[in-house]
Coordinates of C-alpha atoms and ligand atoms in Angstrom, one line a residue:
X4 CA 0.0 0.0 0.0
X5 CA 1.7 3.4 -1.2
X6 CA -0.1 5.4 1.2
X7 CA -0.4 6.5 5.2
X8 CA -4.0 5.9 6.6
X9 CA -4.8 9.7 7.7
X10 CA -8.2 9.1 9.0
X11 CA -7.9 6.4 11.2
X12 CA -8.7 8.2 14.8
X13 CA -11.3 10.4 13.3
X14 CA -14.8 9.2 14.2
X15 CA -15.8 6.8 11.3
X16 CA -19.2 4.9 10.2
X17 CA -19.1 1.3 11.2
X18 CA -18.1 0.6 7.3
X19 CA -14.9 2.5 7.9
X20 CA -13.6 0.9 10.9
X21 CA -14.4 -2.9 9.5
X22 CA -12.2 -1.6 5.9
X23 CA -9.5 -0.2 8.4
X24 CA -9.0 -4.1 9.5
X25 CA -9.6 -5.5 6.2
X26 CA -9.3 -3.7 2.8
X27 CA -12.7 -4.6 0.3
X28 CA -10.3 -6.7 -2.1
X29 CA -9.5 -8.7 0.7
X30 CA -12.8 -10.4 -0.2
X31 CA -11.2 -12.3 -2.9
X32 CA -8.6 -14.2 -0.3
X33 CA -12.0 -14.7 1.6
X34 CA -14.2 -16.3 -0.7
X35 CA -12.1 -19.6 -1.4
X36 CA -12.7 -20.5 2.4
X37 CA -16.1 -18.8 2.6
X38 CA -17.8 -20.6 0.1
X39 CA -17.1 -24.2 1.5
X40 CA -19.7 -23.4 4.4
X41 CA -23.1 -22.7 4.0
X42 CA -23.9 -19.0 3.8
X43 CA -26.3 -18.5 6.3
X44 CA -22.7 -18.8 8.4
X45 CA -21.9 -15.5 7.1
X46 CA -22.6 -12.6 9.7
X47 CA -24.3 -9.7 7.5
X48 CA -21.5 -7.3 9.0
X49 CA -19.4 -9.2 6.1
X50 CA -22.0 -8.1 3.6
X51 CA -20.4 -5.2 2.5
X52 CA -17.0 -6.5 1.3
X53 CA -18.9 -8.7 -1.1
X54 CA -19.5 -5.2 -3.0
X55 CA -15.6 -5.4 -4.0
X56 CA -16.6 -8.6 -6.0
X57 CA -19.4 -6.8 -7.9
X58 CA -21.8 -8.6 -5.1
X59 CA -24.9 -7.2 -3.4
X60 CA -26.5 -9.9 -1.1
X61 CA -30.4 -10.1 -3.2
X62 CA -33.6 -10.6 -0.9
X63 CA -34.6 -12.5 0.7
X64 CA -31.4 -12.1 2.2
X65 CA -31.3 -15.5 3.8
X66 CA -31.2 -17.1 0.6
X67 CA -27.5 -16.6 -0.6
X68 CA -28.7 -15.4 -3.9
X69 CA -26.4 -12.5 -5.1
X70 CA -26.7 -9.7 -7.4
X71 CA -24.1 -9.6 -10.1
X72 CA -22.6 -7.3 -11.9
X73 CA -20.1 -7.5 -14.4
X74 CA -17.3 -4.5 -14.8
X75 CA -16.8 -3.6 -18.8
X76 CA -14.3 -0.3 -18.9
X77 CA -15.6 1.8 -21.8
X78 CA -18.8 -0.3 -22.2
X79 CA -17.2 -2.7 -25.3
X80 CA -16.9 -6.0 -24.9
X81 CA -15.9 -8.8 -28.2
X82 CA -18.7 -11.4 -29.2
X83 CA -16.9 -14.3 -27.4
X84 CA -17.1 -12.3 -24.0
X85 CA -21.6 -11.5 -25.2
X86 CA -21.7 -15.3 -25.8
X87 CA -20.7 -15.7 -22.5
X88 CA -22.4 -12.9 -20.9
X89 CA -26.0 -14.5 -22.5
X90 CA -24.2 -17.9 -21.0
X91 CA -24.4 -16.6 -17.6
X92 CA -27.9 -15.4 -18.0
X93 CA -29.2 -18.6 -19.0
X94 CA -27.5 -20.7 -16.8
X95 CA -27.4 -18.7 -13.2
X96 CA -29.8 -15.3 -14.3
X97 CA -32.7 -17.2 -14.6
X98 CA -32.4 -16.0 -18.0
X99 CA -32.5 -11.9 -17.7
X100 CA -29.7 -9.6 -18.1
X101 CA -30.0 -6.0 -17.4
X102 CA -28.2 -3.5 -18.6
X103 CA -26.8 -0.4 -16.3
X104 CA -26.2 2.7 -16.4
X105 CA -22.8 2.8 -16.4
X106 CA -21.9 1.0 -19.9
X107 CA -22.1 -1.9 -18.2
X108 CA -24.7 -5.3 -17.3
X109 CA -25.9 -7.1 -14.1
X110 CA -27.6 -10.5 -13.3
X111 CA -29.6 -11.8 -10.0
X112 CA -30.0 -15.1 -8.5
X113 CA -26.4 -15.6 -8.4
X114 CA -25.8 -18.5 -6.5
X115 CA -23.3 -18.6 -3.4
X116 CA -21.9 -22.0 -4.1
X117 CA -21.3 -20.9 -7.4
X118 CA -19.6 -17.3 -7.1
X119 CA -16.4 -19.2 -7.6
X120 CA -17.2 -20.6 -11.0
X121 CA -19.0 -17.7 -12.2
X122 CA -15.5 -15.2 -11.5
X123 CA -13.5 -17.9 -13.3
X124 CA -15.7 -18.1 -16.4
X125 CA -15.7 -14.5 -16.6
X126 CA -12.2 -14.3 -15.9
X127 CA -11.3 -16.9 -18.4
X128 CA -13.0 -14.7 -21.4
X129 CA -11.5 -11.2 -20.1
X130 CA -13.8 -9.9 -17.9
X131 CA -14.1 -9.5 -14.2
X132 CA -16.4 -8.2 -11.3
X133 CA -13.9 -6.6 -9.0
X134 CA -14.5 -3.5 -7.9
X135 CA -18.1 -3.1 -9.9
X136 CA -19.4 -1.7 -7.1
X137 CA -17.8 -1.3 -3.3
X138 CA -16.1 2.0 -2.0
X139 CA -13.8 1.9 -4.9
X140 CA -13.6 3.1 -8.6
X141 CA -16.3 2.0 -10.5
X142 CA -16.5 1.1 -14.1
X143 CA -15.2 4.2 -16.3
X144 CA -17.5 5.2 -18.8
X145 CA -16.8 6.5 -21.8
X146 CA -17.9 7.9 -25.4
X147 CA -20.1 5.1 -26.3
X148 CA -18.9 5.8 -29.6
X149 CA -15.5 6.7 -29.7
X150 CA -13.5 5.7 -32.2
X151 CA -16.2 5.4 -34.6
X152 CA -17.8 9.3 -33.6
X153 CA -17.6 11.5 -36.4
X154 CA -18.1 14.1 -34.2
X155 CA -15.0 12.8 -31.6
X156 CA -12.3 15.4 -31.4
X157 CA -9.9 12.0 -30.9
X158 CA -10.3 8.7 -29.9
X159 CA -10.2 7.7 -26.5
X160 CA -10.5 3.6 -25.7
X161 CA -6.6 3.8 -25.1
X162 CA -7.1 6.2 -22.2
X163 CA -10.1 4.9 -20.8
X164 CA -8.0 1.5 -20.9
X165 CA -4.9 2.9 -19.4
X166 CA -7.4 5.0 -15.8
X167 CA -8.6 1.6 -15.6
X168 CA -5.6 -0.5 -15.3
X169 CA -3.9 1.9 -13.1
X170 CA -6.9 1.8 -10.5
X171 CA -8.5 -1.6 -11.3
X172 CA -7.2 -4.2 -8.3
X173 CA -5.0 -1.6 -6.7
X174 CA -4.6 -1.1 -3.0
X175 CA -4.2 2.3 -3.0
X176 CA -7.1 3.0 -4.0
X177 CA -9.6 0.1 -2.8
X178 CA -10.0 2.0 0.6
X179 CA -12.4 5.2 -0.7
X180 CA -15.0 6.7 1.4
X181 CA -17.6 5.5 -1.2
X182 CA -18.0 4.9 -4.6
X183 CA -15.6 7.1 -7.0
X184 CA -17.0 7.6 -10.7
X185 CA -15.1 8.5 -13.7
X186 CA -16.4 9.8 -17.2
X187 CA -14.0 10.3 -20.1
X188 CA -15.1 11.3 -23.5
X189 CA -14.6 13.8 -26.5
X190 CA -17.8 13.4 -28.3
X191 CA -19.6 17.2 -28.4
X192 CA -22.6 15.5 -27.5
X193 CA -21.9 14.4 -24.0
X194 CA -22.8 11.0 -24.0
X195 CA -21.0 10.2 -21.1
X196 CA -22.9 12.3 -19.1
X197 CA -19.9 14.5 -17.2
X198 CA -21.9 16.6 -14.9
X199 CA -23.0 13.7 -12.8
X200 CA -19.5 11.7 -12.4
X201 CA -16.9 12.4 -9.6
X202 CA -14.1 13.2 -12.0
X203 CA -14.8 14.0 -15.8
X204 CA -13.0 14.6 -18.8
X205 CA -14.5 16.3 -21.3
X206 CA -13.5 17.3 -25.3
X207 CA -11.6 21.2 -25.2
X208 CA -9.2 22.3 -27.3
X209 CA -6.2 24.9 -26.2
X210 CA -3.5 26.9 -28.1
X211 CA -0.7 26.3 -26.8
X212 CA 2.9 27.7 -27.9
X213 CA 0.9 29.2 -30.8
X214 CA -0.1 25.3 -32.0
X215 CA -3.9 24.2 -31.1
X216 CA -3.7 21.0 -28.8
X217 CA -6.6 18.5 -28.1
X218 CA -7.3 17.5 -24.5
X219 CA -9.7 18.0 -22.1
X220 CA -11.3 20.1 -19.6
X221 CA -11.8 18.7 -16.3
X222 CA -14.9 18.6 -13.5
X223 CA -15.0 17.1 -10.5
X224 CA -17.9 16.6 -7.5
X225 CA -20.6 15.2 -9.8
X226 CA -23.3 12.7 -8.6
X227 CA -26.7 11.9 -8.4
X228 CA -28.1 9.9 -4.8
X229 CA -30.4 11.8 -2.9
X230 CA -28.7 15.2 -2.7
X231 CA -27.7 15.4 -6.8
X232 CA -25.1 17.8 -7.2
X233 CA -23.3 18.4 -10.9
X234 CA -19.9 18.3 -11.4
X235 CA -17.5 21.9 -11.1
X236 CA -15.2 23.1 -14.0
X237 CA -11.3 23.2 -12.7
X238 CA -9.5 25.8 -13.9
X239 CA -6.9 22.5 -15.7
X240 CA -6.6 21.7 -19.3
X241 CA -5.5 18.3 -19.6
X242 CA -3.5 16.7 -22.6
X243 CA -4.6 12.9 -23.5
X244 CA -1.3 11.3 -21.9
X245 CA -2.1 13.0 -18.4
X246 CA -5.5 12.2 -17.7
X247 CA -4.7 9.0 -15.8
X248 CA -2.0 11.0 -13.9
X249 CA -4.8 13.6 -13.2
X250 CA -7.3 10.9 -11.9
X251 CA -4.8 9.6 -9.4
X252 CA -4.2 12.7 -7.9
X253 CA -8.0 13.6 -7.7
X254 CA -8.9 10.2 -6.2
X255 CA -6.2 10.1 -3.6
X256 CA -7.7 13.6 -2.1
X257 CA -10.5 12.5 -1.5
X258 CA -9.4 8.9 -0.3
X259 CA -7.0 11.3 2.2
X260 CA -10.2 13.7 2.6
X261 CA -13.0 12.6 2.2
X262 CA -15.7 12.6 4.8
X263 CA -16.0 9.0 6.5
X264 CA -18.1 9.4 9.5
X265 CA -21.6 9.4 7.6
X266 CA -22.0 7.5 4.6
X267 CA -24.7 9.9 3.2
X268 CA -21.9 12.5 3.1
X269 CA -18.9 10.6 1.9
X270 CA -19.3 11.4 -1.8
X271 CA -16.2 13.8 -3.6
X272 CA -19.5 15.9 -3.9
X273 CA -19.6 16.7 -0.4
X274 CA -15.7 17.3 -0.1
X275 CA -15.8 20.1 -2.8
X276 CA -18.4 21.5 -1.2
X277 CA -16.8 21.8 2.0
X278 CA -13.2 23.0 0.2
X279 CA -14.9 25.0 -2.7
X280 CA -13.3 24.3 -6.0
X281 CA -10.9 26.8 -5.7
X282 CA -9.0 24.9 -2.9
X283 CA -9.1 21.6 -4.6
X284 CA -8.2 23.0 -7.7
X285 CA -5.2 24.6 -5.6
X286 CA -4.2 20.9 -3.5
X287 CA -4.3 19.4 -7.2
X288 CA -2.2 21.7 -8.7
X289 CA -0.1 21.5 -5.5
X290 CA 0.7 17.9 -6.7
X291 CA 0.6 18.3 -10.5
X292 CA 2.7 21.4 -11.1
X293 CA 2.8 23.7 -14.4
X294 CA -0.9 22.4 -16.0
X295 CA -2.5 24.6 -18.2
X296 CA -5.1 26.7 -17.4
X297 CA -8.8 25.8 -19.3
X298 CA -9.2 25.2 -22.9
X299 CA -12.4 26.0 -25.1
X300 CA -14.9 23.4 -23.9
X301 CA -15.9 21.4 -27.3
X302 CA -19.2 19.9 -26.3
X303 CA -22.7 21.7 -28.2
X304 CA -25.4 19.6 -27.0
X305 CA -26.5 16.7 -24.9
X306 CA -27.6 13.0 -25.9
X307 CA -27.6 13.1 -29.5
X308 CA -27.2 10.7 -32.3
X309 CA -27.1 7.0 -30.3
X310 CA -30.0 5.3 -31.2
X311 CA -30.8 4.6 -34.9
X312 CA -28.5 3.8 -37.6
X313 CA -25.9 6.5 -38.0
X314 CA -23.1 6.5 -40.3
X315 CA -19.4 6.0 -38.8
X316 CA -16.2 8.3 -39.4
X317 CA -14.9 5.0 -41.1
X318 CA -17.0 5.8 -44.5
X319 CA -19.2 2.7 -45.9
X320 CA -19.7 1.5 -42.4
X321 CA -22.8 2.6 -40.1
X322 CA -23.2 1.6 -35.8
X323 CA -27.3 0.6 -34.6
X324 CA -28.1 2.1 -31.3
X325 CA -30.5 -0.7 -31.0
X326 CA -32.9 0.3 -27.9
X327 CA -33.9 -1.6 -24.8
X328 CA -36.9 -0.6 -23.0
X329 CA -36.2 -0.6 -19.4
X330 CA -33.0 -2.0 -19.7
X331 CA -33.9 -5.6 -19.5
X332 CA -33.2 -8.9 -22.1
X333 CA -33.6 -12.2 -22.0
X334 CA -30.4 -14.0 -21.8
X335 CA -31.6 -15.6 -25.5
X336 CA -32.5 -11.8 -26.8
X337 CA -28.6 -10.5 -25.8
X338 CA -27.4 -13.3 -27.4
X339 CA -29.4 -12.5 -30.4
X340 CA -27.9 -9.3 -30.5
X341 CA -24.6 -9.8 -30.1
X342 CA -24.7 -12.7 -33.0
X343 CA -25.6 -9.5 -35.4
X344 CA -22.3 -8.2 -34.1
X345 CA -20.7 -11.7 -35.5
X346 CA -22.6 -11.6 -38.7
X347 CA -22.6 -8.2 -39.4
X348 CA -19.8 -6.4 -37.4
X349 CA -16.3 -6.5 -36.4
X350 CA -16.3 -8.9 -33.3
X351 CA -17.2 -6.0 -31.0
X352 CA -20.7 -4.9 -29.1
X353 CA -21.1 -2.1 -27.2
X354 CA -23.1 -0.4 -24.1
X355 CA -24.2 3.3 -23.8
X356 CA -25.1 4.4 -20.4
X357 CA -28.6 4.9 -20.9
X358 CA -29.1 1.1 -21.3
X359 CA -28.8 0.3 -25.0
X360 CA -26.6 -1.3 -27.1
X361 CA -24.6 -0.6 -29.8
X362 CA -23.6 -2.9 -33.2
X363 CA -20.6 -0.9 -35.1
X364 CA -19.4 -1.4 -38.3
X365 CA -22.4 -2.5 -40.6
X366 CA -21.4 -2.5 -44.1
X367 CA -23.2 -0.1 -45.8
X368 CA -24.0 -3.0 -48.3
X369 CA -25.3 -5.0 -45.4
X370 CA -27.6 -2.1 -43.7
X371 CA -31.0 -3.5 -44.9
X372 CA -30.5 -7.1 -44.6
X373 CA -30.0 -6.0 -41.2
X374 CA -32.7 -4.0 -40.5
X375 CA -34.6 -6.9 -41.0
X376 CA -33.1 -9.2 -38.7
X377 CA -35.8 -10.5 -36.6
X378 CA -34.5 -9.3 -32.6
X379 CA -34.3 -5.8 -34.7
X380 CA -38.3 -6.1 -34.7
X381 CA -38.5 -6.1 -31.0
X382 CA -35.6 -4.1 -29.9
X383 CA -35.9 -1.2 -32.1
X384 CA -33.5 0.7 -34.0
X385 CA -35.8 3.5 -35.1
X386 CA -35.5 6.0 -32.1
X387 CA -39.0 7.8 -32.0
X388 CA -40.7 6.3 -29.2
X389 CA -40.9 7.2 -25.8
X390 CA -39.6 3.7 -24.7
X391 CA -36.4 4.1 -26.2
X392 CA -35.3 7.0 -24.0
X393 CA -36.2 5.4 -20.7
X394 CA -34.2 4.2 -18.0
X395 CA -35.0 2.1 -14.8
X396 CA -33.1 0.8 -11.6
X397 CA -34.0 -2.7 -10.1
X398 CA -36.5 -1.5 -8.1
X399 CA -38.6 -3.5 -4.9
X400 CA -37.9 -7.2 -7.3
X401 CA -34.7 -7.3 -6.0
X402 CA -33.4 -4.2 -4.4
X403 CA -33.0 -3.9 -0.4
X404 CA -33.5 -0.3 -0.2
X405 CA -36.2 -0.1 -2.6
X406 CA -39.6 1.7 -2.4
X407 CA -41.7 0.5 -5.6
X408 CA -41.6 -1.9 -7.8
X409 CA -39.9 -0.2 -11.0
X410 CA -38.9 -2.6 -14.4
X411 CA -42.5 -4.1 -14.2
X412 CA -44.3 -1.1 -13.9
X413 CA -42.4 0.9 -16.3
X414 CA -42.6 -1.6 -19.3
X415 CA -45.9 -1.6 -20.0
X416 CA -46.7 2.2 -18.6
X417 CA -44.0 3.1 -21.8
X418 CA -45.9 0.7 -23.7
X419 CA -49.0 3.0 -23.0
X420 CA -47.3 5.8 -23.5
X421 CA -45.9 4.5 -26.9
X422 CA -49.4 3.8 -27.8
X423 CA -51.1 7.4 -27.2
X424 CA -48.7 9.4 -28.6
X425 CA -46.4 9.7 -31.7
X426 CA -43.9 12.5 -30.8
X427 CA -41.0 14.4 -33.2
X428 CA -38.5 15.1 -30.1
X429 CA -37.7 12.1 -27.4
X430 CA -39.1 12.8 -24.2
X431 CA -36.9 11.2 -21.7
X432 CA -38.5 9.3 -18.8
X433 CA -37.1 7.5 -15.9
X434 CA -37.8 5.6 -12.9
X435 CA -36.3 4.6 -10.0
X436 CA -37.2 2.7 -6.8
X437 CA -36.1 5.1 -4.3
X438 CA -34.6 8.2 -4.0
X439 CA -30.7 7.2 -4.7
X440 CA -31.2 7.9 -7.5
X441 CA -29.4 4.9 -9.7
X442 CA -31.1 5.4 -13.1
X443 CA -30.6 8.5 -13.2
X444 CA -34.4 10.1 -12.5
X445 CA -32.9 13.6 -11.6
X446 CA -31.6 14.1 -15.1
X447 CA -34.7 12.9 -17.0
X448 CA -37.4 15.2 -18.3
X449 CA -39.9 13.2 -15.8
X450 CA -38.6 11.2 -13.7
X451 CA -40.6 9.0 -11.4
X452 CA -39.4 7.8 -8.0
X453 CA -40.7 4.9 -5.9
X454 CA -42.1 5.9 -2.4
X455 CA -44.0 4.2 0.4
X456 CA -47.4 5.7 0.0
X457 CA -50.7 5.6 1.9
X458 CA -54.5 4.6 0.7
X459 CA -57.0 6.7 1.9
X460 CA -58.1 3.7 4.0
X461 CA -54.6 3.7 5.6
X462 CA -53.6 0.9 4.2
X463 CA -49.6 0.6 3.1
X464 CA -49.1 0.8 -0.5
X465 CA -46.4 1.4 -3.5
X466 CA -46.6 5.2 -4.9
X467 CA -45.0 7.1 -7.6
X468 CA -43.5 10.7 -7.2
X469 CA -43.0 12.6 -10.4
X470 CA -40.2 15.3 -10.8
X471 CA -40.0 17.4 -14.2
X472 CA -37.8 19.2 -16.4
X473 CA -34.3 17.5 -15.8
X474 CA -31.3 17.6 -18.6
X475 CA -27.8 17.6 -18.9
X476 CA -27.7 20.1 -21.7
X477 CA -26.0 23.3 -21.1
X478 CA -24.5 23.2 -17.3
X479 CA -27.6 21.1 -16.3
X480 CA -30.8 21.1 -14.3
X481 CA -31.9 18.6 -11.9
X482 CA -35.8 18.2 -12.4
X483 CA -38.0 19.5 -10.1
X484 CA -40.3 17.5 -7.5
X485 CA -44.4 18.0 -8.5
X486 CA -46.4 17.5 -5.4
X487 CA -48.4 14.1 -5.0
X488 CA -48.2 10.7 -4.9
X489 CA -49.4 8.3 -8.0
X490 CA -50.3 4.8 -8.0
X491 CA -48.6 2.5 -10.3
X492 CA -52.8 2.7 -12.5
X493 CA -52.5 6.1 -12.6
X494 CA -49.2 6.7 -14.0
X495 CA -50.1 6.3 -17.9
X496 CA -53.1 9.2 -17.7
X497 CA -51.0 11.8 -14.8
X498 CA -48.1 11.5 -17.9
X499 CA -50.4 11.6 -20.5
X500 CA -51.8 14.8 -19.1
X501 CA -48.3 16.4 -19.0
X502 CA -47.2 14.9 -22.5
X503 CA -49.9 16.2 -23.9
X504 CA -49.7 19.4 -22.2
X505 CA -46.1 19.9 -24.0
X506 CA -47.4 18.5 -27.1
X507 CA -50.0 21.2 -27.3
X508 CA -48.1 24.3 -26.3
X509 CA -44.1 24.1 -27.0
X510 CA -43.4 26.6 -29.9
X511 CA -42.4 24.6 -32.5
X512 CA -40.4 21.3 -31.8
X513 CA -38.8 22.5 -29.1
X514 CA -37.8 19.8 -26.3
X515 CA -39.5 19.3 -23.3
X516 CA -36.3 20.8 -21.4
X517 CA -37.2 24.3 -23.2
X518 CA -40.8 23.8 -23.0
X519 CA -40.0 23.3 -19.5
X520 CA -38.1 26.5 -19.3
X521 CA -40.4 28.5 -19.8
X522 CA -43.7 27.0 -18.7
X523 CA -41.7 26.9 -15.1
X524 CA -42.5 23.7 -12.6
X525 CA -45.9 25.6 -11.2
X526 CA -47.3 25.3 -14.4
X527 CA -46.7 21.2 -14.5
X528 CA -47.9 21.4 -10.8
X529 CA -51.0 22.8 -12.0
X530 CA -51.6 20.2 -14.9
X531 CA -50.8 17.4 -11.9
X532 CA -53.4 18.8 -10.5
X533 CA -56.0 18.9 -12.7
X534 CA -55.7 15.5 -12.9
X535 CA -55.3 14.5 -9.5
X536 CA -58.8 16.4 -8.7
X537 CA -60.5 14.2 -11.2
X538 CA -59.1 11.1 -9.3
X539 CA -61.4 9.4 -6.3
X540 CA -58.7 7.8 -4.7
X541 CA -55.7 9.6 -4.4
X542 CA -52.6 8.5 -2.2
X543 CA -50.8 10.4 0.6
Ligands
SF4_682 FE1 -32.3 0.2 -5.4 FE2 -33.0 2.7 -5.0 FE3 -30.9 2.1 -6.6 FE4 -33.3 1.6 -7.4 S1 -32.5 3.7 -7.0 S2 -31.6 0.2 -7.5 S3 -34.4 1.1 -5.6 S4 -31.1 1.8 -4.4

């Protein structure tokens, strides 16, 4: 370990003091023994070191059934490593794979006995699960289409590759205060969503010694949870073969720093607060001598050009977004996919992180054979609908902390949706089971949030909480709570009443962001409203 422990006699969360006695990568010197007894041995203090391994314990919790998820740096994997990932599905997922929102896919009913196996099988076809979630870097996002963006001011796999080796299994930096998240992109259409990561890198440009240099502009203190914050510009300009250097420094201030007494503050987010961003900027600079100042931020919009068939820079070959409502697949449906990649592509799939995948290099020959393929029926590659733009968490099926059920409500209420309406500009909607916030609902123009809710008979129920007029365009916004809980029934009419709101009024085909704008949250509270008072039953 290349570092002193600095916190160690400061008043810690229970968390802390167990990693001060055993680092979370431990877990993978544990498991051999571990998994020869039954798991029910297991005292649920351990719980949280099976994180490191990409674990969460699933409910019921006395089952030893594990959430899985698999770490994919960049979000491309070949088609021998999507073979396997459908494998797994089948054979341990009970044949469902979701995708998440971090490039990257999950599995439940993982079994205990079995963890063993799974890691090898993975490991054996170049993938792995450590450190896919934990109080460590998480898997680093990137352009979802770089190398292949026309609109890319350079390619950037190789750097994404080279942050993740330096972090990926390292000691010095498996001992955060929580998780530590890492965008890195040049496409000018933020795909890789920089103002909610702790550390992004984003496309900018700089004249330097009289000759323009390409690199990147850098934020820090982004995340969502239940106190969103977006990232802060520092006042750096980074070339391409110093981002890794930067990401080092920036992660070991705040594994020195950060806050480890509550876990609800212990996000970089909080840090920066505390500091400002001139007085991290200064402790980086402290360490990193003689970095340029700022360079002219590249990006022009937000979420563009993903979904559909677009063409590549490589001329004669296109990439399919191909879209997947609510994130989910059968095992047999990913594997469908991912044999277009064999038959069509160049051995290589990707992942965006708004829970889609990506086939590149389609001969332009090829395209409409293609678009025929029969999964391309069913997981669409005609963006349009509302479905296409949605995201979801796991929700009350499998999630400990969650609220409301989420995947199974939101498939067929987008469904609904899809059905009423036939709109020119995506409408972005998400739900999530509680209010951490994992697919992103802050960011969406509605997002919906699981709560515990209240009939008007008292009895306990599942509600919906609707917030509006999210984005990442420009700085940002965070949408805005609406007051008033919905039931799972009434969610397709309370959004119908709002779509329909937008599609009447907007000027022109102006986005729900700008309709949003300028109609101002009151305005949606009032069309809520109108609804609600036609409702009998209405939930508190
Ligand atoms: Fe679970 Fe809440 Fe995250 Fe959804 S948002 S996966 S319910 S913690």
């Amino acid at each position: 370990m290349g570092y002193t422990v600095t916190w160690a006699d400061q008043k810690l969360n229970g968390n802390e003091i167990a990693k001060l006695n055993k680092d979370g990568l431990d877990v993978f010197k544990d498991l051999p023994e571990l998994v020869k007894h039954p798991f029910s041995e297991i005292d649920p203090s351990y719980y949280m070191y099976f994180k490191y391994a990409g674990l969460t314990v699933q409910k019921p919790q006395s089952a030893g059934m594990f959430m899985l998820r698999v770490k994919i740096p960049g979000g491309r994997i070949n088609v021998k490593q999507g073979e396997h990932l459908a494998w797994i599905a089948n054979e341990y997922g009970h044949n469902v794979i979701d995708l998440t929102t971090r490039e990257a896919v999950q599995y439940h009913w993982a079994p205990f006995n079995e963890l063993l196996k799974i890691f090898q099988g993975l490991n054996d076809v170049g993938l792995t699960t450590v450190g896919a979630e934990g109080d460590i870097t998480r898997n680093v996002v990137d352009n979802p289409l770089s190398g292949i963006d026309p609109d890319e001011l350079f390619d950037t796999r190789s750097i994404v590759m080279d942050v993740y080796r330096r972090f990926q299994g390292n000691y010095d930096y498996s001992n955060l205060p929580r998780k530590f998240k890492i965008s890195i992109s040049t496409d000018i259409h933020n795909n890789a969503d920089y103002q909610i990561n702790d550390l992004a890198f984003i496309p900018a440009v700089k004249t330097i010694r009289g000759r323009q240099v390409q690199g990147f502009n850098v934020f820090v203190g982004g995340g969502l949870g239940s106190k969103p914050q977006l990232a802060q510009q520092m006042n750096i300009f980074v070339r391409p073969n110093r981002v890794a250097d930067i990401a080092e420094v920036v992660c070991g201030l705040y594994r020195d720093h950060g806050f480890r007494r509550s876990r609800s503050k212990a996000r970089l987010k909080f840090l920066i607060k505390d500091w400002g961003i001139d007085e991290f900027e200064r402790l980086v600079r402290k360490q990193l001598p003689r970095l340029p100042y700022a360079g002219e931020t590249k990006i022009v919009d937000w979420n563009k050009k993903i979904l559909g068939i677009h063409p590549q820079k490589q001329q004669g070959y296109y990439y399919a977004g191909i879209s997947v409502p609510a994130g989910r697949m059968s095992g047999d449906d990913f594997r469908a996919v991912v044999e277009l990649a064999a038959k069509y592509g160049k051995d290589e799939i990707r992942f965006d992180d708004k829970q889609n995948m990506i086939i590149p290099w389609i001969a332009e020959q090829d395209l409409e054979a293609f678009k025929a393929e029969p999964i391309l029926q069913r997981y669409s590659v005609k963006p349009g609908l509302l479905a296409d733009y949605g995201t979801t968490c796991t929700g009350a099926e499998y999630c400990n902390l969650a609220n409301a059920h989420t995947k199974s409500v939101f498939k067929p209420l987008i469904d609904e949706l899809d059905a009423r309406f036939s709109l020119d500009v995506p409408v972005r909607i998400t739900m999530t089971g509680c209010g951490s916030n994992c697919a992103h609902r802050s960011i969406a123009d509605i997002g919906l949030e699981g709560v515990h809710a209240r009939t008007p008979d008292k009895k306990q129920t599942e509600g919906y909480r609707l917030a509006v007029g999210g984005s990442l365009e420009g700085t940002g916004h965070f949408n805005e709570q609406l007051k008033g809980t919905l039931s799972a029934q009434q969610l397709p009419d309370a959004l119908s009443a709002i779509i329909n709101d937008y599609q009447d009024n907007r000027e022109g085909e102006e986005s729900f962001y700008h309709y949003f704008n300028h109609a101002g949250v009151d305005h949606f509270q009032e069309v809520l409203n109108n609804y609600l008072s036609t409702q009998t039953e209405v939930l508190r």
